[in-house]
PDB file of C-alpha atoms in Angstrom:
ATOM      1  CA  UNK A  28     -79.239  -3.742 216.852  1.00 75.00           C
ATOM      2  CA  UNK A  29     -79.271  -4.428 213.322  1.00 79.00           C
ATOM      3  CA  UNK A  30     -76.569  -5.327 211.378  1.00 88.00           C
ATOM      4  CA  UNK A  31     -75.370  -5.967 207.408  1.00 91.00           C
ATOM      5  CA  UNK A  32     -73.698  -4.944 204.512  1.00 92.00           C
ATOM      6  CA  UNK A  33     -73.273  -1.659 203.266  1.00 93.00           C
ATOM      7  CA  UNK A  34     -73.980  -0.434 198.905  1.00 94.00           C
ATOM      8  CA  UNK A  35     -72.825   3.009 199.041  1.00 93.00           C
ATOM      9  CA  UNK A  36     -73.970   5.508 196.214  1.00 91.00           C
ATOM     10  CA  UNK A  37     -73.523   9.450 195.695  1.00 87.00           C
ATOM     11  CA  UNK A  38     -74.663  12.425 196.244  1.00 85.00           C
ATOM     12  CA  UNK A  39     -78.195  13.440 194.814  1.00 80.00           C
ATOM     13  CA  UNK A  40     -79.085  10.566 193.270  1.00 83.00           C
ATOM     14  CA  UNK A  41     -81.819  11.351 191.515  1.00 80.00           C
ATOM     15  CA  UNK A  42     -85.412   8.514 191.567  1.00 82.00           C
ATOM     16  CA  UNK A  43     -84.433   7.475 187.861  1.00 86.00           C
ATOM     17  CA  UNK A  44     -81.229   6.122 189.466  1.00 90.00           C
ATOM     18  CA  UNK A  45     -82.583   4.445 192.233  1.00 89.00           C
ATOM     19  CA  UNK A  46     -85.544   2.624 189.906  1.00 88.00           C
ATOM     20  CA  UNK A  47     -85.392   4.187 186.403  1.00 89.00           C
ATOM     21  CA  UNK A  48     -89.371   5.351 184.998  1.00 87.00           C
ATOM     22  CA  UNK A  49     -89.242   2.665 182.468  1.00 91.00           C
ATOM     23  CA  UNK A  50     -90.001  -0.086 184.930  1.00 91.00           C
ATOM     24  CA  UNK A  51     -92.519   2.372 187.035  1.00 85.00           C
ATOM     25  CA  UNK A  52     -94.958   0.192 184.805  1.00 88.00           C
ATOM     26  CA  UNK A  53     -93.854  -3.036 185.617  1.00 91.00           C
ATOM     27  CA  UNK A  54     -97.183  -4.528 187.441  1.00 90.00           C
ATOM     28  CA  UNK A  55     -95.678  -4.727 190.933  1.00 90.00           C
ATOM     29  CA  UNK A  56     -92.705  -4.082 193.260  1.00 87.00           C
ATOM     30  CA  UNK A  57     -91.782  -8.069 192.801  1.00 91.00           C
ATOM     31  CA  UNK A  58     -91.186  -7.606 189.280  1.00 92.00           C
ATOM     32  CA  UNK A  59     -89.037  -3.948 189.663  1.00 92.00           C
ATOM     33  CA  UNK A  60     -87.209  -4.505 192.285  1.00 93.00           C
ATOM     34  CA  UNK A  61     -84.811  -6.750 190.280  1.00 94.00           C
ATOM     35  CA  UNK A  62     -83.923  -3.345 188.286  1.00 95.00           C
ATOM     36  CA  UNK A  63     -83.062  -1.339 191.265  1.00 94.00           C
ATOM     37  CA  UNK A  64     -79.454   0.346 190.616  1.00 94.00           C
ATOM     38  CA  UNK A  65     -79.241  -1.092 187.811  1.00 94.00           C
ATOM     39  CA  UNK A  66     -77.792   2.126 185.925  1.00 93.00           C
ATOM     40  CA  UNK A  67     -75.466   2.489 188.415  1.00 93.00           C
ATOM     41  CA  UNK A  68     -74.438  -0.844 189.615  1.00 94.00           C
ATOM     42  CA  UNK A  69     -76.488  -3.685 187.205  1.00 94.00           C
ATOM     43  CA  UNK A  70     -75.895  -6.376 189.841  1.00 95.00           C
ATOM     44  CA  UNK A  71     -77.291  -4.538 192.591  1.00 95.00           C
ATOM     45  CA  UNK A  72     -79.938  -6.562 192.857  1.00 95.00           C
ATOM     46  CA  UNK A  73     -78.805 -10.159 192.932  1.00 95.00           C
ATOM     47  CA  UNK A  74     -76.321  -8.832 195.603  1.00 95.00           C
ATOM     48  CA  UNK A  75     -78.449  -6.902 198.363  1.00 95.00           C
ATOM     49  CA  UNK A  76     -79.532  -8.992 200.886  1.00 93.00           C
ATOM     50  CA  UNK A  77     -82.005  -8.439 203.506  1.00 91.00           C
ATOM     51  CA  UNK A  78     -81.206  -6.632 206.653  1.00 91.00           C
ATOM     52  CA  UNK A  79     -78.146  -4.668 204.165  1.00 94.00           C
ATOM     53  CA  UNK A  80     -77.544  -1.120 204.393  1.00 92.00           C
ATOM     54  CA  UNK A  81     -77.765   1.531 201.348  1.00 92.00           C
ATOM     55  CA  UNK A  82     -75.703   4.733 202.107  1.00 92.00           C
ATOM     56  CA  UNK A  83     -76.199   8.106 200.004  1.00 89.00           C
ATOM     57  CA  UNK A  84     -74.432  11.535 200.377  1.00 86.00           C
ATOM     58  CA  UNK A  85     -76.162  14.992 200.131  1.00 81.00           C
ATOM     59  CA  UNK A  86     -79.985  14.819 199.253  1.00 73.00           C
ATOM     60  CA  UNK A  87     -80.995  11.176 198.253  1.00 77.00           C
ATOM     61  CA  UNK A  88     -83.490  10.097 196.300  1.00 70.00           C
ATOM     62  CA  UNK A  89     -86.659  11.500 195.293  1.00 62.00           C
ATOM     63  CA  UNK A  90     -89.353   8.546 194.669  1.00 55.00           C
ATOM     64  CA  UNK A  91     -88.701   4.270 195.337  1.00 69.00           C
ATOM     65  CA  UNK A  92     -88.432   3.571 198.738  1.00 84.00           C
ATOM     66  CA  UNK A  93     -90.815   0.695 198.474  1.00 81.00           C
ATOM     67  CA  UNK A  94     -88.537  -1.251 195.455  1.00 84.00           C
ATOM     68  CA  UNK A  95     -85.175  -0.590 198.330  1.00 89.00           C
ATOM     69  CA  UNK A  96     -88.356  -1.594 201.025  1.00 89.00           C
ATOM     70  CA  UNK A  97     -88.871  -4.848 198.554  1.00 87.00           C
ATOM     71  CA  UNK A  98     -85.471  -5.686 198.601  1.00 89.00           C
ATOM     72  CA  UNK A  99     -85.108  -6.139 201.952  1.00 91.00           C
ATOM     73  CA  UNK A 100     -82.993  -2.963 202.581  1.00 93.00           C
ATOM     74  CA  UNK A 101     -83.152  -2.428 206.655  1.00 92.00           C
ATOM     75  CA  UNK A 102     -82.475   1.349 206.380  1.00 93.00           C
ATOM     76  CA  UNK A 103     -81.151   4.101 204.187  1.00 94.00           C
ATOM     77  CA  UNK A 104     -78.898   6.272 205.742  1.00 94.00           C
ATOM     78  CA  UNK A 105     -77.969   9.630 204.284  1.00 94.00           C
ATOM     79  CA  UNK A 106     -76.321  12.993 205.077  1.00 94.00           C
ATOM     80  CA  UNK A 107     -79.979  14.443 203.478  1.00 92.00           C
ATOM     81  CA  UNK A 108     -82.989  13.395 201.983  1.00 90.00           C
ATOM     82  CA  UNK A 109     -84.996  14.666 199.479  1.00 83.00           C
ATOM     83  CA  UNK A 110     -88.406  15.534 201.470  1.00 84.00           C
ATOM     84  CA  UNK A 111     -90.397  13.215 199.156  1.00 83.00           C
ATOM     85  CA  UNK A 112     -87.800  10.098 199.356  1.00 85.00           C
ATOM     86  CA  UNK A 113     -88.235  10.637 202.925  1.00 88.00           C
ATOM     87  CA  UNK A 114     -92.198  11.124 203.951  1.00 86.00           C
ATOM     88  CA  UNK A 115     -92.333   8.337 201.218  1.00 86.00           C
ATOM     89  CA  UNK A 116     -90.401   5.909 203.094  1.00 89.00           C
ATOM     90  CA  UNK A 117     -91.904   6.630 206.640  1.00 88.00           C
ATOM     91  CA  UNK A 118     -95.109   6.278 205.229  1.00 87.00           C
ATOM     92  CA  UNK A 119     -93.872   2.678 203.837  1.00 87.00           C
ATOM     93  CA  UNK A 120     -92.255   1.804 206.826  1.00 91.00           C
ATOM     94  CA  UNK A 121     -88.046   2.047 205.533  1.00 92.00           C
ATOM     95  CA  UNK A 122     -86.073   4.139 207.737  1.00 92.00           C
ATOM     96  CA  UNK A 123     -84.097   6.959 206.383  1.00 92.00           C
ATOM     97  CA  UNK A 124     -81.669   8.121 209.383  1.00 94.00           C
ATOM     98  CA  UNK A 125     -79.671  11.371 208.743  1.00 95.00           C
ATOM     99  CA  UNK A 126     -76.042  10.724 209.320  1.00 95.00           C
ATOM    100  CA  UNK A 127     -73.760  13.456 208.307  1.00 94.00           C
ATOM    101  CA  UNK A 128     -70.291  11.916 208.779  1.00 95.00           C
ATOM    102  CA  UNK A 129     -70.739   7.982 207.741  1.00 95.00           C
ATOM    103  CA  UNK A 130     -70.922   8.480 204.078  1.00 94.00           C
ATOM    104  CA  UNK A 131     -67.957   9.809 204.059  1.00 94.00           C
ATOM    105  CA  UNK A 132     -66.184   7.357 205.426  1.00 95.00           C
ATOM    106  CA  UNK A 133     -67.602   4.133 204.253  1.00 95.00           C
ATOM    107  CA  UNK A 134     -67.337   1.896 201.355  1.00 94.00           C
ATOM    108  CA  UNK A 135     -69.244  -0.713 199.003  1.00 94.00           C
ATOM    109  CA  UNK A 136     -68.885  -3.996 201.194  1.00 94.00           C
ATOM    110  CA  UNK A 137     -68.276  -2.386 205.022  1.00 95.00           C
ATOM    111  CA  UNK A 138     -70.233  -3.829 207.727  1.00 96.00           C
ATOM    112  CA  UNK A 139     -72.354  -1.669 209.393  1.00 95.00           C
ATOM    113  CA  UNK A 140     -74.442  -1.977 212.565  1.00 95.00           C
ATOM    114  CA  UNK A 141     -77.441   0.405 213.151  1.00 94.00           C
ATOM    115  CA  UNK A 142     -78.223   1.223 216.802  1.00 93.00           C
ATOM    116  CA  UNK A 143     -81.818   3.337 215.716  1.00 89.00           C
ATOM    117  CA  UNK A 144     -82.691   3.598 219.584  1.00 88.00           C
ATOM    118  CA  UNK A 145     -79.391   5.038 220.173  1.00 93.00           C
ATOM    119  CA  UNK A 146     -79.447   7.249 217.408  1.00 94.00           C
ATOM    120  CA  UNK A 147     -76.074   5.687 216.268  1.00 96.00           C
ATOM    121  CA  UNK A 148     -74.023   3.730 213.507  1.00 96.00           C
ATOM    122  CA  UNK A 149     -70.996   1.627 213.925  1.00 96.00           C
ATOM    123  CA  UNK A 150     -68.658   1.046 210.797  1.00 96.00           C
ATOM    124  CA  UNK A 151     -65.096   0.057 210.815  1.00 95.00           C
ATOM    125  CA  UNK A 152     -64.581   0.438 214.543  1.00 96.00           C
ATOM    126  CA  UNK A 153     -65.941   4.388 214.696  1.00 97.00           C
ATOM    127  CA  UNK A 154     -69.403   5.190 216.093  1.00 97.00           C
ATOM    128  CA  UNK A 155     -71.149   7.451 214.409  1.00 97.00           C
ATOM    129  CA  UNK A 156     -74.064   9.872 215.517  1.00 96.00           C
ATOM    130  CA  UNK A 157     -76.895   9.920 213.434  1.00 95.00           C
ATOM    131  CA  UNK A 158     -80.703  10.973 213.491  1.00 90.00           C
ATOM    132  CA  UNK A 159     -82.323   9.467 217.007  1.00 91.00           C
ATOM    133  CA  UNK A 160     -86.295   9.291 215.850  1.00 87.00           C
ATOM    134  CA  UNK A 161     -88.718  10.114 218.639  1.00 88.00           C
ATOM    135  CA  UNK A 162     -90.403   7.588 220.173  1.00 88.00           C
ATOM    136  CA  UNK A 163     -93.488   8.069 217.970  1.00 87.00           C
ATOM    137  CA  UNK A 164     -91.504   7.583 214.956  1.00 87.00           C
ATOM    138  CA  UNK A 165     -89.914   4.830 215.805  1.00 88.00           C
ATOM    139  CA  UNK A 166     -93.561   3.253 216.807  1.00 89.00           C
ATOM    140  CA  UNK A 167     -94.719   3.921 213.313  1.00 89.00           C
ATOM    141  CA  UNK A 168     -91.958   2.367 211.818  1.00 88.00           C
ATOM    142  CA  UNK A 169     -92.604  -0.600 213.632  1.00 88.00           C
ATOM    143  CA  UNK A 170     -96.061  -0.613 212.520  1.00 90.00           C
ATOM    144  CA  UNK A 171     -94.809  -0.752 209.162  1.00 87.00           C
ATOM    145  CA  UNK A 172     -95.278   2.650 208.593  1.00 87.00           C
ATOM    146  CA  UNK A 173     -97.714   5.642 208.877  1.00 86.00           C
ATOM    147  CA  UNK A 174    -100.398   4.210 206.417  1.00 78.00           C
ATOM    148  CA  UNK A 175     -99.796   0.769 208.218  1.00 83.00           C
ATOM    149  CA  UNK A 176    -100.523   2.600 211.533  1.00 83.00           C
ATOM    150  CA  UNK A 177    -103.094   4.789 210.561  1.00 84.00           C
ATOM    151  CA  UNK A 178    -104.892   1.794 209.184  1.00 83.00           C
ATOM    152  CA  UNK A 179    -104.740  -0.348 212.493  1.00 79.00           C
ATOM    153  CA  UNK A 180    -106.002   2.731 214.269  1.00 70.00           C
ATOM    154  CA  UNK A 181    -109.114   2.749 212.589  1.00 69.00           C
ATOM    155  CA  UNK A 182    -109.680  -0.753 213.409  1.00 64.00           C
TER     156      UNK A 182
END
């Protein structure tokens, strides 16, 4: 069980929104991350804390799962994913678990509880159903990801 804060955005938020191009070439993830959000929420940033929850509506994200990754961001949950945002962050090790009715329902500041073996969510006393990853999926994850895994295979 995992469980932490919630930032909630909206739907298709776009990569510039989630880390905007001008800090692409910023030398590393330590020194971007600090400008994640920042168009939509500037203090984003300074008040994510690892193990917290960012929540997104209809097609999230295109690029930037590594700066959320960076952060310390547990999992993104989303009623879609862009298909890049999404074999991005498996490949990186950040779950993104389809949930069609949380968004909806949740707000900035909620607690939130992710039960990924389940294939649930629990916010505000409701349970919600949400994408249950096979058990491969869930192994690469652990791994830290499909390039992590692929690289211990070869070992």
């Amino acid at each position: 069980m995992e469980k932490g804060t919630i930032f909630k955005f909206h739907n298709d938020l776009d990569t510039d929104q989630i880390i905007a191009s001008q800090y692409l070439l910023l030398p590393n993830l330590e020194e971007m991350k600090s400008h994640a959000f920042e168009s939509l929420d500037p203090d984003f940033a300074q008040k994510v804390k690892p193990g917290d929850f960012v929540v997104g509506g209809e097609n999230f994200g295109e690029q930037a799962p590594g700066v959320l990754k960076a952060l310390g961001v547990k999992a993104v949950i989303a009623k879609s994913f862009a298909r890049i945002f999404y074999r991005n962050a498996i490949n990186i090790g950040l779950p993104a678990i389809v949930c069609k009715d949380l968004p909806d329902e949740v707000k900035t500041g909620d607690q939130m509880e992710l039960h990924m073996l389940e294939g649930t969510a629990e916010a505000n006393g409701k349970v919600y159903s949400c994408t249950k990853l096979p058990e491969y999926m869930q192994n690469i994850l652990n791994q830290g990801g499909l390039i992590a895994s692929l690289n211990r295979e070869e070992e």
